[in-house]
Structure formats: C-alpha cells, structure tokens
Amino acid sequence: MSEISVRSPGASAAGAAGVVGGSRPAGVRSAGAFLVRDLTLLRRNTASLISTFIVPGLFMVCLYAVFGHAADTIGLDYATFLFAGCLVQAALFTGAASCMAVAVDLDSGLIDRIRIYPRSTAGYLLGRMATDMVRMGLSSLAVIAVARACGMDVAASRVLSACLWGLLVALVWGVLTTGLVLVAGHPVERADLIQTLEMLLVLFSTTFIPAASLSGALKNVVIHMPLSPVIEVTRSVLAAPGSAGSASRATWTEALCWLAGMLLVGLTLSVHALRRRRTR
C-alpha cells in the first residue's frame, strides 16, 4: 500500500534542533527528538494510520470470510493460521512505510542537513527504528483484536511471543528497505517500488494458504521464499509445544538465515550510503 509521508518543516526543524543542548548524551537526545518528530508525522499521516490500524485487520476479515468455512471442513484453525500471516504482513507494511519516510527526508534534504549535529545521523536512524516498533506494536494490537473476534483461541503468552517475533521481522525489513532507499538515485520512486513488490512477496508465499495445499513445480519455490519460513515460525510460536503446528529445526534455521541475510544487506547498504554522503 503506497504511503507518502507528511512533509512538516516545523517538525523537521524541531527534530534537528533537539539534537543539541540538554544534559543527556547527544545520541540519546537526538534519537528522542527524532522519535517525537516521527510519531507526530505518523499521527498526521492518514494513509499511514489506515495501513497501521485497518489494512492488516481488513485482510484478515476478508480472507476469513471467504476461506474460513472451507478451512473448517478440513480441520484447519484458519483464524490462528491467518493471524500469523497478517502479523508478518503488518511487519512488512511497517518496514515499507519506514523506508518511504526516509525517502521523503532524503528528497527534502533533511538527512544532509542534520549531519552538522553530533551523532545526529545515528539518532535519526534510531528514532526511525523506535517509531517502527511503536507502529508495529499498534498494528499487532489491531490484528489481535480482529483475530480474537474471528475465533482465535491461543494463550496470551504465545500471542505475545508471536508479536515479539513480528517486531523482529519489522525491524529487519525496515533496515533492509531503508538501505535500499539510501543508495537509490530516486529514493521516493524506490520506496514506491518496494511497497508494490512486497505485496507480491506476500501473495507468493504461505501467508494465506497452507503449504500442504500447494502442488506442482512451484511448491518448493513458494515454501522457500523469504516470507514462508518466517511465517511458519510465527505459526510454530502460536502452536502448543510438540503439536503438529510446530516448525522443524530446518524451518527455524531457514527463517533465521533469511532474516540475518536481510539485516546484513540492509546495514551494509546503509553504512555505504552514509559514508558516501559524508565525502561529498
């Protein structure tokens, strides 16, 4: 879902000014200032609020209404099954919205301007990640409410564990997409492309359908796409220990490898882009 961040010169100026003064370390002051700024922009951005609170839950309602009865006939708890997929989908929406916000700040010149302040670039990125965690937490609450309404009956401790896993996925995806935007010649266009492609990535996975129902030559491709093992781990966390829904060690390993690879690529691209900007 395409989102354009609200440009707010006043909020930008406040965020930049917040990196100086005070008794706390510069990095902490900077991160706190940018967190306040980013949350203010999020609150003012209608598209972001819709994709935070409404879109993931709306996907779940629509899919459960269409496929829920059919899933019940084969003994599949589709509400719980779908919750895991929608939780990871919300994580992707969070990361993509974050990279769009970074792209707008690049285009406006904010990121170049804040480099004159001590540790401001690190503070900007930390504030951005903290904002992503807040947004993902709010999205998770919305999806949980819809899932409970659809009949999901899972212990709160396992739901909390799944949400923590979702926060990790959102963080990693945000780092990757931010890195891809930072090295782009046209950041906003790159962010738009990421938001388009991530929806295809969601559909070409086991987000909404069980792997057992797949057939044909593409089955092995789909179950090994980046999102599929990550979502299967989410479902494993929701399942009772030792139950049929528990993911194998190979699935856990594959999911962690995908996340580690994304994190490494994102960090490498971000460091390269920021170093290149310093030498200009």
PDB file of N, CA and C in Angstrom, residues 166-212:
ATOM      1  N   GLY A 166       7.232 -10.817  15.459  1.00  0.00           N
ATOM      2  CA  GLY A 166       6.798  -9.854  14.450  1.00  0.00           C
ATOM      3  C   GLY A 166       7.569  -8.545  14.537  1.00  0.00           C
ATOM      4  N   LEU A 167       7.876  -8.100  15.754  1.00  0.00           N
ATOM      5  CA  LEU A 167       8.686  -6.894  15.925  1.00  0.00           C
ATOM      6  C   LEU A 167      10.071  -7.077  15.316  1.00  0.00           C
ATOM      7  N   LEU A 168      10.652  -8.264  15.504  1.00  0.00           N
ATOM      8  CA  LEU A 168      11.961  -8.547  14.919  1.00  0.00           C
ATOM      9  C   LEU A 168      11.886  -8.498  13.397  1.00  0.00           C
ATOM     10  N   VAL A 169      10.844  -9.102  12.837  1.00  0.00           N
ATOM     11  CA  VAL A 169      10.677  -9.099  11.377  1.00  0.00           C
ATOM     12  C   VAL A 169      10.519  -7.671  10.864  1.00  0.00           C
ATOM     13  N   ALA A 170       9.722  -6.859  11.552  1.00  0.00           N
ATOM     14  CA  ALA A 170       9.523  -5.467  11.143  1.00  0.00           C
ATOM     15  C   ALA A 170      10.831  -4.690  11.190  1.00  0.00           C
ATOM     16  N   LEU A 171      11.623  -4.920  12.227  1.00  0.00           N
ATOM     17  CA  LEU A 171      12.902  -4.233  12.367  1.00  0.00           C
ATOM     18  C   LEU A 171      13.843  -4.600  11.229  1.00  0.00           C
ATOM     19  N   VAL A 172      13.957  -5.898  10.951  1.00  0.00           N
ATOM     20  CA  VAL A 172      14.861  -6.358   9.892  1.00  0.00           C
ATOM     21  C   VAL A 172      14.403  -5.841   8.531  1.00  0.00           C
ATOM     22  N   TRP A 173      13.109  -5.947   8.258  1.00  0.00           N
ATOM     23  CA  TRP A 173      12.594  -5.480   6.967  1.00  0.00           C
ATOM     24  C   TRP A 173      12.786  -3.971   6.826  1.00  0.00           C
ATOM     25  N   GLY A 174      12.618  -3.237   7.917  1.00  0.00           N
ATOM     26  CA  GLY A 174      12.839  -1.798   7.883  1.00  0.00           C
ATOM     27  C   GLY A 174      14.285  -1.449   7.587  1.00  0.00           C
ATOM     28  N   VAL A 175      15.224  -2.181   8.191  1.00  0.00           N
ATOM     29  CA  VAL A 175      16.647  -1.944   7.930  1.00  0.00           C
ATOM     30  C   VAL A 175      16.978  -2.234   6.470  1.00  0.00           C
ATOM     31  N   LEU A 176      16.453  -3.343   5.946  1.00  0.00           N
ATOM     32  CA  LEU A 176      16.722  -3.701   4.547  1.00  0.00           C
ATOM     33  C   LEU A 176      16.162  -2.653   3.589  1.00  0.00           C
ATOM     34  N   THR A 177      14.902  -2.297   3.757  1.00  0.00           N
ATOM     35  CA  THR A 177      14.285  -1.352   2.823  1.00  0.00           C
ATOM     36  C   THR A 177      14.891   0.045   2.945  1.00  0.00           C
ATOM     37  N   THR A 178      15.273   0.435   4.155  1.00  0.00           N
ATOM     38  CA  THR A 178      15.933   1.727   4.328  1.00  0.00           C
ATOM     39  C   THR A 178      17.271   1.746   3.608  1.00  0.00           C
ATOM     40  N   GLY A 179      18.023   0.653   3.714  1.00  0.00           N
ATOM     41  CA  GLY A 179      19.289   0.567   2.991  1.00  0.00           C
ATOM     42  C   GLY A 179      19.094   0.673   1.490  1.00  0.00           C
ATOM     43  N   LEU A 180      18.067   0.009   0.977  1.00  0.00           N
ATOM     44  CA  LEU A 180      17.789   0.064  -0.465  1.00  0.00           C
ATOM     45  C   LEU A 180      17.414   1.477  -0.906  1.00  0.00           C
ATOM     46  N   VAL A 181      16.730   2.213  -0.053  1.00  0.00           N
ATOM     47  CA  VAL A 181      16.340   3.583  -0.382  1.00  0.00           C
ATOM     48  C   VAL A 181      17.531   4.535  -0.295  1.00  0.00           C
ATOM     49  N   LEU A 182      18.386   4.346   0.702  1.00  0.00           N
ATOM     50  CA  LEU A 182      19.522   5.245   0.895  1.00  0.00           C
ATOM     51  C   LEU A 182      20.489   5.227  -0.283  1.00  0.00           C
ATOM     52  N   VAL A 183      20.615   4.096  -0.959  1.00  0.00           N
ATOM     53  CA  VAL A 183      21.556   4.010  -2.089  1.00  0.00           C
ATOM     54  C   VAL A 183      20.891   4.341  -3.421  1.00  0.00           C
ATOM     55  N   ALA A 184      19.604   4.662  -3.405  1.00  0.00           N
ATOM     56  CA  ALA A 184      18.870   4.905  -4.651  1.00  0.00           C
ATOM     57  C   ALA A 184      19.082   6.330  -5.150  1.00  0.00           C
ATOM     58  N   GLY A 185      19.112   6.479  -6.466  1.00  0.00           N
ATOM     59  CA  GLY A 185      19.199   7.805  -7.051  1.00  0.00           C
ATOM     60  C   GLY A 185      17.900   8.572  -6.934  1.00  0.00           C
ATOM     61  N   HIS A 186      16.785   7.842  -6.922  1.00  0.00           N
ATOM     62  CA  HIS A 186      15.461   8.447  -6.778  1.00  0.00           C
ATOM     63  C   HIS A 186      14.757   7.736  -5.622  1.00  0.00           C
ATOM     64  N   PRO A 187      14.976   8.201  -4.388  1.00  0.00           N
ATOM     65  CA  PRO A 187      14.511   7.475  -3.197  1.00  0.00           C
ATOM     66  C   PRO A 187      13.006   7.226  -3.140  1.00  0.00           C
ATOM     67  N   VAL A 188      12.193   8.231  -3.455  1.00  0.00           N
ATOM     68  CA  VAL A 188      10.741   8.056  -3.348  1.00  0.00           C
ATOM     69  C   VAL A 188      10.248   7.020  -4.350  1.00  0.00           C
ATOM     70  N   GLU A 189      10.799   7.059  -5.566  1.00  0.00           N
ATOM     71  CA  GLU A 189      10.414   6.058  -6.566  1.00  0.00           C
ATOM     72  C   GLU A 189      10.819   4.664  -6.119  1.00  0.00           C
ATOM     73  N   ARG A 190      12.003   4.544  -5.507  1.00  0.00           N
ATOM     74  CA  ARG A 190      12.456   3.243  -4.991  1.00  0.00           C
ATOM     75  C   ARG A 190      11.523   2.760  -3.880  1.00  0.00           C
ATOM     76  N   ALA A 191      11.132   3.653  -2.986  1.00  0.00           N
ATOM     77  CA  ALA A 191      10.225   3.267  -1.900  1.00  0.00           C
ATOM     78  C   ALA A 191       8.865   2.833  -2.439  1.00  0.00           C
ATOM     79  N   ASP A 192       8.376   3.529  -3.459  1.00  0.00           N
ATOM     80  CA  ASP A 192       7.113   3.127  -4.094  1.00  0.00           C
ATOM     81  C   ASP A 192       7.223   1.723  -4.678  1.00  0.00           C
ATOM     82  N   LEU A 193       8.353   1.443  -5.329  1.00  0.00           N
ATOM     83  CA  LEU A 193       8.567   0.123  -5.926  1.00  0.00           C
ATOM     84  C   LEU A 193       8.608  -0.956  -4.850  1.00  0.00           C
ATOM     85  N   ILE A 194       9.267  -0.670  -3.735  1.00  0.00           N
ATOM     86  CA  ILE A 194       9.337  -1.634  -2.633  1.00  0.00           C
ATOM     87  C   ILE A 194       7.942  -1.952  -2.113  1.00  0.00           C
ATOM     88  N   GLN A 195       7.113  -0.931  -1.947  1.00  0.00           N
ATOM     89  CA  GLN A 195       5.761  -1.152  -1.434  1.00  0.00           C
ATOM     90  C   GLN A 195       4.922  -1.979  -2.400  1.00  0.00           C
ATOM     91  N   THR A 196       5.185  -1.823  -3.693  1.00  0.00           N
ATOM     92  CA  THR A 196       4.463  -2.625  -4.683  1.00  0.00           C
ATOM     93  C   THR A 196       4.932  -4.074  -4.668  1.00  0.00           C
ATOM     94  N   LEU A 197       6.251  -4.272  -4.653  1.00  0.00           N
ATOM     95  CA  LEU A 197       6.801  -5.625  -4.728  1.00  0.00           C
ATOM     96  C   LEU A 197       6.540  -6.428  -3.461  1.00  0.00           C
ATOM     97  N   GLU A 198       6.471  -5.761  -2.309  1.00  0.00           N
ATOM     98  CA  GLU A 198       6.272  -6.514  -1.075  1.00  0.00           C
ATOM     99  C   GLU A 198       4.898  -7.183  -1.039  1.00  0.00           C
ATOM    100  N   MET A 199       3.907  -6.570  -1.693  1.00  0.00           N
ATOM    101  CA  MET A 199       2.588  -7.193  -1.743  1.00  0.00           C
ATOM    102  C   MET A 199       2.638  -8.463  -2.575  1.00  0.00           C
ATOM    103  N   LEU A 200       3.407  -8.446  -3.660  1.00  0.00           N
ATOM    104  CA  LEU A 200       3.584  -9.657  -4.464  1.00  0.00           C
ATOM    105  C   LEU A 200       4.318 -10.723  -3.657  1.00  0.00           C
ATOM    106  N   LEU A 201       5.277 -10.292  -2.841  1.00  0.00           N
ATOM    107  CA  LEU A 201       6.018 -11.228  -1.997  1.00  0.00           C
ATOM    108  C   LEU A 201       5.088 -11.888  -0.984  1.00  0.00           C
ATOM    109  N   VAL A 202       4.151 -11.111  -0.449  1.00  0.00           N
ATOM    110  CA  VAL A 202       3.175 -11.663   0.493  1.00  0.00           C
ATOM    111  C   VAL A 202       2.301 -12.712  -0.182  1.00  0.00           C
ATOM    112  N   LEU A 203       1.822 -12.402  -1.377  1.00  0.00           N
ATOM    113  CA  LEU A 203       0.929 -13.321  -2.082  1.00  0.00           C
ATOM    114  C   LEU A 203       1.648 -14.583  -2.542  1.00  0.00           C
ATOM    115  N   PHE A 204       2.935 -14.457  -2.894  1.00  0.00           N
ATOM    116  CA  PHE A 204       3.698 -15.610  -3.379  1.00  0.00           C
ATOM    117  C   PHE A 204       4.407 -16.283  -2.208  1.00  0.00           C
ATOM    118  N   SER A 205       3.624 -16.694  -1.219  1.00  0.00           N
ATOM    119  CA  SER A 205       4.162 -17.325  -0.011  1.00  0.00           C
ATOM    120  C   SER A 205       3.032 -18.105   0.650  1.00  0.00           C
ATOM    121  N   THR A 206       3.306 -18.604   1.832  1.00  0.00           N
ATOM    122  CA  THR A 206       2.281 -19.342   2.582  1.00  0.00           C
ATOM    123  C   THR A 206       1.561 -18.431   3.577  1.00  0.00           C
ATOM    124  N   THR A 207       1.491 -17.143   3.258  1.00  0.00           N
ATOM    125  CA  THR A 207       0.843 -16.188   4.158  1.00  0.00           C
ATOM    126  C   THR A 207      -0.615 -16.542   4.411  1.00  0.00           C
ATOM    127  N   PHE A 208      -1.333 -16.881   3.352  1.00  0.00           N
ATOM    128  CA  PHE A 208      -2.774 -17.084   3.460  1.00  0.00           C
ATOM    129  C   PHE A 208      -3.226 -18.509   3.156  1.00  0.00           C
ATOM    130  N   ILE A 209      -2.329 -19.359   2.654  1.00  0.00           N
ATOM    131  CA  ILE A 209      -2.699 -20.744   2.347  1.00  0.00           C
ATOM    132  C   ILE A 209      -1.666 -21.691   2.937  1.00  0.00           C
ATOM    133  N   PRO A 210      -2.083 -22.864   3.414  1.00  0.00           N
ATOM    134  CA  PRO A 210      -1.126 -23.820   3.994  1.00  0.00           C
ATOM    135  C   PRO A 210      -0.236 -24.442   2.926  1.00  0.00           C
ATOM    136  N   ALA A 211       1.000 -24.722   3.298  1.00  0.00           N
ATOM    137  CA  ALA A 211       1.944 -25.317   2.350  1.00  0.00           C
ATOM    138  C   ALA A 211       1.457 -26.666   1.849  1.00  0.00           C
ATOM    139  N   ALA A 212       0.726 -27.400   2.694  1.00  0.00           N
ATOM    140  CA  ALA A 212       0.249 -28.736   2.310  1.00  0.00           C
ATOM    141  C   ALA A 212      -0.720 -28.694   1.140  1.00  0.00           C
TER     142      ALA A 212
END
